[in-house]
Amino acid sequence: MNKPALAYLVSLILLGGAVVLGVTVGTVPISPAIIWNPSLDEAAANILWNIRMPRVVLAGLVGAALAIAGAAFQGLLKNPLADPYTLGVSSGAAVGAVMTLFFGISIPFLGLFTLPVISMIGALITMLTVMGFARLVDRSMKMETVILTGIIFSSFLGSIMSLMIALTGEELRQIIGWLLGSVSMRGWPYVQMVLPFVLIGSFVLWLYRRELNAMLFGEERAQHLGVDVKRSKMAILIGGSVLTGSAVAVSGTIGFVGLVVPHMTRLVWGSDHRHVLPLSFINGAALLIVCDLVARTIISPTELPIGVITAFIGAPVFAFIFFRQRRGGL
Amino acid sequence: MLQIENLSGGYGDKKIVDRISFGVEKGRMLGILGPNGSGKSTLMKLISGVLEPTSGVVRVEGRPLGDFPAKELARKMAVLPQLHAHAFSHTVRETVSLGRYPHQSGWFSSWSAEDEAAVQEAMKLMDISQYESTLLEEMSGGEQQRVFVAQALAQNAAVLLLDEPTNHLDINHQKELLDTIKKQAIEKELTVVSIFHDINLASMYCDELLLMDAGRVVRKGEPHEVVRAHDVESVYQTRVSNHPHPELPKPQITLLPGVRRKTAGQQVKAEDFLVTPEFVAYQSQLPLKTVSSAVVNAGSGWFRNFLNRRVDASYNIDNSFEEMVEYIEGSGLKATDTVAMMTAVRTEHAIVREYAGDFGSIVVAVTAGVGNGVDVSQAVAREQRVGTINTWIMVNGMLSDEAFIQAMITATEAKTKALQHEEVIDPLTGTIATGTSTDSCLVAATQQGEALPYAGPITEVGKLIGTGVFECTVEAIQLYREAKKA
């Protein structure tokens, strides 16, 4: 069996295991057999299909979206520390989402999709601004410059959100919990809300997998190799923003998934984007399902925000990558 | 194939390349030379389309660059950039495979047999097939450079643009890489435009050269038209000297360093010559520029030790070189710093004499034996025997290349005159001999003091050489004959 095939097999097995664990473990343990045979225990099947399954699927979609967006951003910026969270893109999306709720914005024809669409626009604007500012500071767009710019923007956007929340009084206080990232109590409508965007965004990025490979060697080199750099860049930015925006719209800002998953994927299976992108998608889903499982069981019956768990894993990985990049020569 | 018309451009408002025009025909190799900051790399970026020109046009096969979609251009033109650091790891194979990007299309484009063949061939040409699954960051700068050349070759483009392709490479890999590219240019009619730092490499490999300075073309043409000391000196602001390549009809240059060698007031003096029954020797403190027909280190070079060694008449000359080297090393000298000749004549009968003129002085040293005199004008089959008239001329002065050759001619004429004066007969033809069968001559100069551009018979130094060699040779022949009689 060749290496990519093995990689997909292992990743899919992990994802399958995560899903089974996600739907069966909890305050009410449920036997996996219920998945195939609901008639064994109607009440358990009800919990599984109406409460746990949407939550697991949503966690999977959010994880997949953030991970594949992170992988694409890293390739585009040639920056292993880039991810929607560290670039401030998640904050931009969150501001979009909070604004939608705060002003009660509703765009005709979009209906349910108003929230994710405005989040996406917030994400895209933030991404373009961060990149523009970083380029203004340092033409070579060094790793640290880009991340620092991301921090500046997410702090600023965070303060805007805090202001809006303070102004609304009690009704939006729940947003604070949501801001730290959570996929609880969402149900199937939220799955319907993000699914099309996650699929479209991921497909767009996957179309640009070869361009991403070329752009890892620099934009100039990519142009020499025949890549239409401007178009590819724009497509990847839009794809990444769609994914980030839709993920944030349903789950708030969950950090570091887009950093940890592509990094681990590259470490184990190499840095060819033709495989890094789909593998990040699968593994991102699996990771977030497991993180969500831990978040809701570790100090049961209290639930931790999922962002706490991802940051707990993600920050040390961030530190490790930073250390290796700076001390490891190249 | 590639036409550059009136091309100008730079970064922002700063014009770096200023109205440059040239063309390269299919299968030709053009080298771009110029000092740092002369606009070579900017010109390259304008040609490859990375930078938009402010005016002028680049045509590939007659079509303006802007008419090509990105992928189609990459199928026509491959570029090798200067090496950069990378944040992610790639294997050699992945890197070279990217060269096939412009040949792939569609959503699910698969890897064709043609893609595979192109990648394999490129890796083979650059001799990196064995590193296929090695990570780029684990390779040396030179190996990485070869990987990127392979990537560019895998593009199978008709035009190849190279920005200092021999960067990071040792001399063997420089040669290998340029040989490969040159071969591709000849066999596949690849058109190559390359920036070079090394003028000599550029001269050797390119069909045409372009010398740039301050964004403009200073000279353009075949290497012999461009690699000229005068232009190179004015563009690079340094002192250089031209010399021919030993194998190819391509001019080369040598840097003349700003640091002059010691001028320890050295003079060659007759009394410093060591004359013994075994050899005549002279050791100089500083190397002398020497032209000679010696056994060891013949031709031209710089040497400190000079040796004329006596060998037995029955000396086996078949491996005389090895034997001489052993002898030199055995006597505590370095063979690489020694010019050595041999003679069957008694070396204690050597005539060493100093002649002074207005410019300085010369020392002439001659050992002569006329047992096998030869009249060169009569072509008769002869046996080869150990040489018998060895002439050294050491000049305290600075000789030009012409002067070295003229000194040789003058010395030979004087020697022939001496043989005539002494009525040395060629035993085979019965006529007056002009020399012996294996005479050697050596001209050395301190290359300090007065410049002596010529050394013909009417110059001061030529006159000294003429009389000196004549007198010394006559005397040496007389001594030889007396010794024979005794």
Short mmCIF file of C-alpha atoms in Angstrom, two decimals, chain B residues 22 72 123 192 194 232 255 259 268 297 360 374 376 386 389:
data_model
loop_
_atom_site.label_atom_id
_atom_site.label_comp_id
_atom_site.label_asym_id
_atom_site.label_seq_id
_atom_site.Cartn_x
_atom_site.Cartn_y
_atom_site.Cartn_z
CA PHE B 22 19.00 42.44 -27.69
CA GLU B 72 1.45 28.78 -21.38
CA MET B 123 16.95 14.43 -12.00
CA VAL B 192 19.58 30.10 -22.59
CA SER B 194 22.06 33.49 -17.84
CA VAL B 232 36.07 44.96 -17.92
CA LEU B 255 42.46 39.75 -11.56
CA VAL B 259 48.23 44.21 -3.02
CA VAL B 268 70.03 38.61 -9.76
CA ASN B 297 58.31 23.12 -15.26
CA GLY B 360 69.84 47.49 -14.92
CA VAL B 374 73.27 19.95 -35.66
CA VAL B 376 68.88 22.58 -38.48
CA VAL B 386 71.22 14.41 -23.85
CA ILE B 389 73.96 23.85 -24.84
#
